[in-house]
Amino acid sequence: MSNLREVIPGPKDTTLPAYILLSVRRNSATKPSLEGQVIQMSHLSDRNRLDSRKSVRNLPANSLLVSLLDLLLIQEGETVECDVCDSSEESSANVRCRECSEYLCELHAEAHKRARDTKQHVLLSFEHLKTMSLRELNRPTYCTTHTDERLALFCDTCNASICRNCALTGHRAHHTQFLEDAYSKLRPRLSKVLEQTRSVCVKVENAIPVLDWMQARVNLKADGVLRDIEDCFNSKIKALEQRKSELRAVVELVRVNRKTSLEIQRRRLEASRDTLRVSCRFVKRVLEEDASYAHYATTTAEGQGLQEAHINQPARFTVVTRDRKGIPIVCENSDVRVQIEAPDGTLNEAEVTAQNGGKHSISYTPSASGQHLIHVSIRSCLMNESPFAVTVPHKTRDYENMNHPQLVIGGLGRTWAIKRSTRCNSRHGQQNRCLRPK
């Protein structure tokens, strides 16, 4: 209930009695007799449509439902909010003013007793309210223009309920009467309209079986037409299936060609997008910072690690950050980012160490042979000549320090036979080993 009150402050009137009342008054002004007339209320649905939360808030308050809710809360001992306190305070009322019909908390009850205009009012406790009827707990309806004035009159000219101040200002020349008198005059007419509406309901109820019979006939005819369609198209399905296969093959071929073309365009667009993003980030940082900063176009890199490197051996080079004029400038390590791209495409972060004079020592250790790419970024922008290509050669064997066999198949080899060459090697005193089967 509390959540609903936060969305819709108070019960709203979603019925049509007010609109029916206006229709009856308009008809009675032009045609005294209502016999044989049919009241057209198709437009009422448009006027009373609840299409949003704002529409619900704009509905008039239903005083009967408000009084019923008050009576229910009082009978069950629930908390009733103070009508004077702000909704955010959530103060509970403990008395009700009989003359003002307002629920007051303890603080406002004391103020109500001391005020000049209300000190003679009678404050009723909740225990006394439990013995009162719904009519005695009814809340008055106040004017939307003069929020402190109750609605006591009905303007026949405007077909609206008004207060006394409205009657003296905007409705001075209009014909007005008390709400009780207007209700007494319109009650017989509303009763007659109710009887006519009931007769229309009987006719509508009698028409429903006829509509059911017509719906059954429509379903029967529709089933027959569907069977004819099924029989007609089954004879053509076989030929269409063959044609479908041919068309699918053509479409698949076109799709492959178009997909290849679009993939190429996509890669070009992605490259352009990345370039634009880098440019935008750079321009944004230029606009945000007034002081000198490291510029990717003037930053230089030098060192042996940009030309050669070896497997499992650290390679080093130096990056000198410079401003737009080429003067070395000190910047944070986070502004310099170096990534090493291995031959298999994996990216590894290099170690960046800041030094004096805007210099940054870069160290990396390749773990595989092949061409490595060194990507150097200054504030998310690739510096000139980046990426640098470094070819890491295969690891060579140190034959001078090799003192044990590197590859053994079946154990160490042994000499089976020694043969002295009588032609080319005999004169040099060399011996040739040969394998001789046993």
Coordinates of C-alpha atoms in Angstrom, one line a residue:
M1 CA 0.0 0.0 0.0
S2 CA 2.8 2.4 0.8
N3 CA 4.5 1.7 -2.5
L4 CA 1.3 2.4 -4.4
R5 CA 0.8 5.7 -2.5
E6 CA 4.3 6.8 -3.6
V7 CA 3.3 6.2 -7.2
I8 CA -0.3 7.4 -7.1
P9 CA -1.0 9.8 -4.2
G10 CA -4.5 8.8 -3.0
P11 CA -7.3 6.8 -4.7
K12 CA -8.3 8.1 -8.1
D13 CA -11.7 8.0 -9.8
T14 CA -11.5 5.8 -12.9
T15 CA -15.3 5.4 -13.4
L16 CA -17.5 7.4 -15.7
P17 CA -20.2 9.0 -13.5
A18 CA -18.9 12.5 -14.0
Y19 CA -19.0 12.2 -17.8
I20 CA -22.4 10.5 -17.8
L21 CA -23.6 13.4 -15.6
L22 CA -22.4 15.9 -18.2
S23 CA -24.0 14.0 -21.0
V24 CA -27.3 13.9 -19.1
R25 CA -27.2 17.6 -18.4
R26 CA -26.4 18.4 -22.1
N27 CA -29.2 16.2 -23.4
S28 CA -31.7 17.5 -20.9
A29 CA -30.9 21.1 -21.9
T30 CA -31.8 20.4 -25.5
K31 CA -34.2 17.5 -25.3
P32 CA -36.4 17.3 -22.2
S33 CA -37.4 13.7 -22.9
L34 CA -34.9 10.9 -22.9
E35 CA -37.2 8.2 -24.2
G36 CA -36.0 6.5 -27.3
Q37 CA -32.5 8.1 -27.1
V38 CA -29.3 6.2 -27.0
I39 CA -26.4 7.7 -25.2
Q40 CA -23.2 7.6 -27.2
M41 CA -20.3 7.0 -24.8
S42 CA -17.7 5.8 -27.3
H43 CA -15.7 9.0 -26.8
L44 CA -15.6 8.5 -23.0
S45 CA -12.9 5.8 -23.4
D46 CA -10.6 8.3 -25.1
R47 CA -11.2 10.9 -22.5
N48 CA -10.7 8.5 -19.6
R49 CA -7.7 6.6 -21.1
L50 CA -4.9 5.8 -18.6
D51 CA -1.9 5.7 -20.8
S52 CA 0.7 6.8 -18.3
R53 CA 1.4 7.4 -14.6
K54 CA 0.9 11.1 -15.3
S55 CA -2.6 10.4 -16.5
V56 CA -3.4 8.6 -13.3
R57 CA -2.2 11.5 -11.2
N58 CA -4.4 13.9 -13.2
L59 CA -7.6 11.9 -12.4
P60 CA -9.9 13.4 -9.8
A61 CA -9.6 12.1 -6.3
N62 CA -12.4 9.7 -5.2
S63 CA -13.6 11.0 -1.9
L64 CA -15.6 7.8 -1.2
L65 CA -12.5 5.5 -1.6
V66 CA -10.4 7.9 0.5
S67 CA -13.0 7.7 3.3
L68 CA -13.1 3.9 3.0
L69 CA -9.4 3.7 3.3
D70 CA -9.4 6.0 6.4
L71 CA -12.1 3.9 8.0
L72 CA -10.2 0.6 7.2
L73 CA -7.0 2.0 8.7
I74 CA -8.7 3.2 11.8
Q75 CA -10.6 0.0 12.4
E76 CA -7.5 -2.2 12.0
G77 CA -5.4 0.1 14.1
E78 CA -3.0 1.0 11.3
T79 CA -1.1 4.3 11.1
V80 CA -2.8 7.3 9.4
E81 CA -0.5 9.9 8.1
C82 CA -0.8 13.5 9.2
D83 CA -2.5 15.7 6.6
V84 CA -0.4 18.8 7.6
C85 CA 3.1 17.3 7.7
D86 CA 5.2 16.9 4.7
S87 CA 5.1 13.4 3.0
S88 CA 8.8 12.9 3.7
E89 CA 8.3 13.3 7.5
E90 CA 5.9 10.3 7.7
S91 CA 4.3 11.6 10.9
S92 CA 1.4 9.5 12.2
A93 CA -1.8 11.2 13.2
N94 CA -3.5 10.6 16.6
V95 CA -6.5 12.9 16.4
R96 CA -9.0 14.2 13.7
C97 CA -10.5 17.7 13.6
R98 CA -14.3 17.4 13.3
E99 CA -14.7 20.8 11.6
C100 CA -11.7 20.6 9.2
S101 CA -11.9 16.9 8.6
E102 CA -8.1 16.6 8.8
Y103 CA -5.9 14.1 10.6
L104 CA -3.3 15.8 12.8
C105 CA -0.2 14.6 14.6
E106 CA 0.5 15.6 18.2
L107 CA 2.6 18.7 17.1
H108 CA 0.0 20.1 14.7
A109 CA -2.8 19.2 17.1
E110 CA -1.3 21.5 19.7
A111 CA -0.9 24.2 17.1
H112 CA -4.5 23.7 16.0
K113 CA -5.7 24.3 19.6
R114 CA -3.7 27.6 19.9
A115 CA -4.7 29.1 16.5
R116 CA -7.3 31.8 16.6
D117 CA -9.5 30.4 13.9
T118 CA -9.3 26.8 15.0
K119 CA -9.0 26.8 18.8
Q120 CA -12.8 26.2 19.1
H121 CA -12.6 23.1 16.9
V122 CA -13.3 19.7 18.4
L123 CA -10.4 17.1 18.1
L124 CA -11.6 13.5 18.1
S125 CA -9.3 10.7 19.2
F126 CA -9.0 7.5 17.2
E127 CA -10.9 5.5 19.8
H128 CA -13.8 7.8 19.2
L129 CA -13.4 7.6 15.4
K130 CA -13.8 3.8 15.5
T131 CA -17.4 4.3 16.6
M132 CA -18.2 6.7 13.8
S133 CA -19.9 5.8 10.5
L134 CA -18.4 6.2 7.0
R135 CA -20.5 9.3 6.3
E136 CA -19.1 11.0 9.4
L137 CA -15.6 10.2 8.3
N138 CA -16.1 11.5 4.8
R139 CA -13.5 13.9 3.6
P140 CA -14.5 17.1 1.8
T141 CA -13.4 17.8 -1.7
Y142 CA -11.4 20.9 -2.2
C143 CA -11.2 23.2 -5.2
T144 CA -8.2 22.7 -7.5
T145 CA -7.8 26.5 -8.0
H146 CA -8.4 27.6 -4.4
T147 CA -7.0 24.7 -2.5
D148 CA -8.3 25.9 0.9
E149 CA -11.9 26.1 -0.3
R150 CA -14.3 23.2 -0.4
L151 CA -16.4 22.4 -3.5
A152 CA -19.9 23.5 -2.5
L153 CA -21.5 24.8 -5.8
F154 CA -22.2 23.4 -9.3
C155 CA -21.9 25.6 -12.3
D156 CA -24.6 24.7 -14.9
T157 CA -22.9 26.8 -17.5
C158 CA -19.5 25.1 -17.3
N159 CA -20.8 21.7 -16.0
A160 CA -18.2 21.7 -13.2
S161 CA -18.1 21.8 -9.4
I162 CA -16.7 25.0 -8.0
C163 CA -16.0 26.7 -4.7
R164 CA -17.4 30.0 -3.4
N165 CA -14.4 31.9 -4.5
C166 CA -14.7 30.6 -8.1
A167 CA -18.4 31.7 -8.1
L168 CA -17.3 35.2 -7.2
T169 CA -14.5 35.4 -9.8
G170 CA -14.5 33.3 -12.9
H171 CA -18.1 32.1 -12.7
R172 CA -19.8 35.3 -11.6
A173 CA -22.2 35.6 -14.6
H174 CA -22.9 31.8 -14.7
H175 CA -25.8 30.0 -13.3
T176 CA -24.8 28.1 -10.2
Q177 CA -26.5 26.0 -7.5
F178 CA -25.6 24.0 -4.5
L179 CA -24.2 20.5 -5.1
E180 CA -27.0 18.9 -3.1
D181 CA -29.7 20.6 -5.2
A182 CA -27.9 19.6 -8.5
Y183 CA -27.7 16.0 -7.3
S184 CA -31.4 15.9 -6.3
K185 CA -32.4 17.2 -9.7
L186 CA -30.2 14.8 -11.7
R187 CA -30.8 11.7 -9.7
P188 CA -34.1 10.7 -11.5
R189 CA -32.5 11.2 -14.8
L190 CA -29.5 9.1 -13.9
S191 CA -31.8 6.4 -12.8
K192 CA -33.5 6.5 -16.2
V193 CA -30.2 6.3 -18.0
L194 CA -29.2 3.3 -15.8
E195 CA -32.4 1.5 -16.8
Q196 CA -31.7 2.2 -20.5
T197 CA -28.1 1.0 -20.1
R198 CA -29.4 -2.3 -18.5
S199 CA -31.6 -2.9 -21.5
V200 CA -28.7 -2.4 -23.8
C201 CA -26.7 -4.9 -21.8
V202 CA -29.4 -7.5 -22.2
K203 CA -29.3 -7.0 -26.0
V204 CA -25.6 -7.3 -26.0
E205 CA -25.7 -10.5 -24.0
N206 CA -28.2 -12.0 -26.4
A207 CA -26.0 -11.2 -29.3
I208 CA -23.0 -13.1 -28.0
P209 CA -24.4 -16.6 -28.9
V210 CA -25.1 -15.4 -32.5
L211 CA -21.5 -14.2 -32.7
D212 CA -20.3 -17.7 -31.5
W213 CA -22.3 -19.4 -34.2
M214 CA -20.9 -17.1 -36.9
Q215 CA -17.4 -17.7 -35.6
A216 CA -17.9 -21.5 -35.9
R217 CA -19.1 -21.1 -39.5
V218 CA -16.1 -18.9 -40.3
N219 CA -13.8 -21.6 -38.8
L220 CA -15.4 -24.3 -40.9
K221 CA -15.0 -22.4 -44.2
A222 CA -11.5 -21.5 -43.3
D223 CA -10.6 -25.1 -42.7
G224 CA -11.9 -26.0 -46.2
V225 CA -9.9 -23.3 -47.8
L226 CA -6.8 -24.4 -46.0
R227 CA -7.2 -27.9 -47.3
D228 CA -7.6 -26.7 -50.8
I229 CA -4.4 -24.6 -50.5
E230 CA -2.5 -27.6 -49.0
D231 CA -3.6 -29.8 -51.9
C232 CA -2.7 -27.2 -54.5
F233 CA 0.8 -26.5 -53.2
N234 CA 1.8 -30.1 -52.4
S235 CA 2.0 -30.8 -56.2
K236 CA 4.4 -28.0 -56.7
I237 CA 6.6 -28.6 -53.7
K238 CA 8.9 -31.1 -55.4
A239 CA 9.7 -28.8 -58.3
L240 CA 10.1 -25.9 -55.9
E241 CA 12.5 -27.9 -53.7
Q242 CA 14.8 -28.5 -56.7
R243 CA 14.7 -24.9 -57.7
K244 CA 15.3 -23.9 -54.1
S245 CA 18.5 -25.9 -54.0
E246 CA 19.8 -24.2 -57.1
L247 CA 19.0 -20.8 -55.8
R248 CA 20.6 -21.6 -52.4
A249 CA 23.8 -22.6 -54.2
V250 CA 23.9 -19.3 -56.1
V251 CA 23.1 -17.3 -53.0
E252 CA 25.9 -19.1 -51.0
L253 CA 28.4 -18.2 -53.7
V254 CA 27.3 -14.6 -53.7
R255 CA 27.5 -14.5 -50.0
V256 CA 31.0 -15.8 -49.9
N257 CA 32.1 -13.2 -52.4
R258 CA 30.3 -10.4 -50.7
K259 CA 31.5 -11.5 -47.3
T260 CA 35.1 -11.5 -48.4
S261 CA 34.7 -8.0 -49.9
L262 CA 33.0 -6.7 -46.8
E263 CA 35.6 -8.2 -44.6
I264 CA 38.3 -6.3 -46.4
Q265 CA 36.3 -3.1 -46.1
R266 CA 35.8 -3.9 -42.4
R267 CA 39.5 -4.2 -41.7
R268 CA 40.2 -0.9 -43.5
L269 CA 37.5 0.8 -41.5
E270 CA 38.8 -0.6 -38.3
A271 CA 42.2 0.6 -39.1
S272 CA 40.8 4.1 -39.9
R273 CA 38.7 3.9 -36.7
D274 CA 41.8 3.1 -34.5
T275 CA 43.7 5.9 -36.1
L276 CA 40.9 8.4 -35.4
R277 CA 40.6 7.2 -31.8
V278 CA 44.3 7.7 -31.2
S279 CA 44.1 11.2 -32.8
C280 CA 41.0 12.1 -30.7
R281 CA 42.7 10.9 -27.5
F282 CA 45.8 12.9 -28.3
V283 CA 43.9 16.1 -29.1
K284 CA 41.8 15.7 -26.0
R285 CA 44.8 15.4 -23.8
V286 CA 46.4 18.4 -25.6
L287 CA 43.3 20.5 -24.9
E288 CA 43.1 19.4 -21.3
E289 CA 46.7 20.0 -20.4
D290 CA 48.3 23.4 -20.7
A291 CA 51.9 22.5 -19.7
S292 CA 54.4 20.8 -21.9
Y293 CA 53.9 17.1 -22.5
A294 CA 55.6 14.2 -24.1
H295 CA 54.9 14.1 -27.8
Y296 CA 54.8 10.9 -29.8
A297 CA 56.1 12.5 -33.0
T298 CA 59.3 13.9 -31.5
T299 CA 60.1 11.1 -29.0
T300 CA 63.1 9.0 -30.0
A301 CA 64.3 5.5 -29.3
E302 CA 67.9 4.2 -29.4
G303 CA 69.9 1.3 -28.3
Q304 CA 71.2 -2.1 -29.2
G305 CA 67.9 -3.8 -28.3
L306 CA 66.2 -2.2 -31.3
Q307 CA 68.6 -4.0 -33.7
E308 CA 69.3 -7.4 -32.2
A309 CA 68.3 -9.7 -29.4
H310 CA 69.0 -13.3 -28.3
I311 CA 66.8 -16.0 -26.8
N312 CA 66.6 -15.9 -23.0
Q313 CA 68.9 -12.9 -22.8
P314 CA 67.7 -9.5 -21.8
A315 CA 67.9 -6.8 -24.5
R316 CA 67.8 -3.1 -23.7
F317 CA 67.2 0.2 -25.4
T318 CA 66.4 3.7 -24.3
V319 CA 63.3 5.9 -25.1
V320 CA 63.8 9.7 -24.8
T321 CA 60.5 11.5 -24.3
R322 CA 60.5 14.9 -25.9
D323 CA 58.0 17.8 -26.2
R324 CA 56.7 19.2 -29.4
K325 CA 59.9 21.2 -29.9
G326 CA 62.1 18.2 -29.5
I327 CA 63.4 19.1 -26.0
P328 CA 63.7 16.1 -23.6
I329 CA 60.9 16.2 -21.0
V330 CA 60.3 14.1 -17.9
C331 CA 57.0 12.2 -17.8
E332 CA 55.5 9.4 -15.8
N333 CA 56.2 5.7 -16.5
S334 CA 52.5 5.2 -17.3
D335 CA 52.9 7.6 -20.3
V336 CA 55.4 5.2 -21.9
R337 CA 54.2 1.8 -22.8
V338 CA 56.2 -0.8 -24.7
Q339 CA 54.8 -4.1 -25.9
I340 CA 56.8 -6.9 -27.5
E341 CA 54.9 -8.9 -30.1
A342 CA 56.2 -12.4 -30.6
P343 CA 56.2 -14.3 -33.9
D344 CA 53.1 -16.2 -32.8
G345 CA 51.2 -12.9 -32.2
T346 CA 51.3 -12.8 -28.4
L347 CA 51.9 -9.5 -26.7
N348 CA 54.2 -9.1 -23.7
E349 CA 54.8 -6.0 -21.7
A350 CA 58.3 -4.8 -21.5
E351 CA 59.9 -3.4 -18.3
V352 CA 60.0 0.5 -18.3
T353 CA 62.4 2.2 -15.8
A354 CA 62.4 6.0 -15.6
Q355 CA 65.8 7.8 -15.6
N356 CA 66.9 11.4 -15.6
G357 CA 66.4 13.8 -18.4
G358 CA 63.3 12.2 -19.8
K359 CA 65.1 8.9 -20.5
H360 CA 63.4 5.6 -20.0
S361 CA 65.3 2.3 -20.0
I362 CA 63.4 -0.5 -21.7
S363 CA 64.2 -4.1 -21.0
Y364 CA 62.7 -7.3 -22.5
T365 CA 63.8 -10.9 -22.9
P366 CA 62.7 -12.9 -26.0
S367 CA 61.8 -16.5 -25.5
A368 CA 61.5 -17.6 -29.1
S369 CA 63.3 -17.1 -32.3
G370 CA 62.0 -15.2 -35.2
Q371 CA 60.9 -11.6 -36.0
H372 CA 59.7 -9.7 -33.0
L373 CA 57.8 -6.3 -33.2
I374 CA 58.4 -3.6 -30.6
H375 CA 55.4 -1.3 -30.2
V376 CA 56.3 1.9 -28.3
S377 CA 53.4 4.1 -27.3
I378 CA 53.6 7.6 -25.8
R379 CA 50.4 8.5 -24.0
S380 CA 48.4 5.8 -26.0
C381 CA 49.9 7.1 -29.3
L382 CA 52.5 5.1 -31.3
M383 CA 55.7 7.0 -31.7
N384 CA 57.3 7.5 -35.1
E385 CA 58.9 4.4 -36.7
S386 CA 57.0 2.2 -34.3
P387 CA 56.8 -0.8 -34.4
F388 CA 60.5 -1.7 -34.6
A389 CA 61.3 -5.1 -36.1
V390 CA 64.0 -7.2 -34.4
T391 CA 65.0 -10.6 -35.6
V392 CA 66.0 -13.1 -32.9
P393 CA 68.3 -15.8 -34.3
H394 CA 68.1 -19.5 -33.4
K395 CA 70.1 -20.5 -30.4
T396 CA 73.6 -21.9 -31.5
R397 CA 75.5 -24.7 -29.9
D398 CA 78.8 -24.0 -28.1
Y399 CA 80.9 -26.8 -29.6
E400 CA 84.0 -25.7 -27.7
N401 CA 82.5 -26.4 -24.3
M402 CA 80.5 -29.5 -25.4
N403 CA 81.9 -32.5 -23.5
H404 CA 79.1 -35.1 -23.8
P405 CA 77.0 -36.5 -26.6
Q406 CA 74.0 -34.4 -27.6
L407 CA 72.1 -37.2 -29.4
V408 CA 72.4 -40.8 -28.4
I409 CA 70.7 -43.7 -30.2
G410 CA 71.2 -47.1 -28.5
G411 CA 74.1 -45.9 -26.5
L412 CA 77.6 -44.7 -27.3
G413 CA 79.0 -45.8 -30.7
R414 CA 81.9 -48.3 -30.8
T415 CA 84.5 -49.0 -33.5
W416 CA 83.6 -52.1 -35.5
A417 CA 86.5 -51.9 -37.9
I418 CA 89.3 -49.7 -38.9
K419 CA 90.3 -49.4 -42.5
R420 CA 93.2 -47.5 -43.8
S421 CA 92.6 -45.8 -47.1
T422 CA 95.0 -46.6 -49.8
R423 CA 94.1 -43.7 -52.0
C424 CA 93.3 -40.2 -50.7
N425 CA 93.7 -40.5 -46.9
S426 CA 96.7 -42.8 -46.6
R427 CA 99.2 -40.2 -47.4
H428 CA 98.0 -38.0 -44.6
G429 CA 98.0 -40.7 -42.0
Q430 CA 94.3 -40.5 -41.4
Q431 CA 92.0 -43.4 -40.4
N432 CA 88.5 -43.9 -41.6
R433 CA 85.8 -45.5 -39.5
C434 CA 83.3 -47.7 -41.2
L435 CA 80.4 -49.8 -40.2
R436 CA 80.6 -53.5 -41.0
P437 CA 77.8 -55.8 -40.4
K438 CA 78.6 -58.8 -38.3

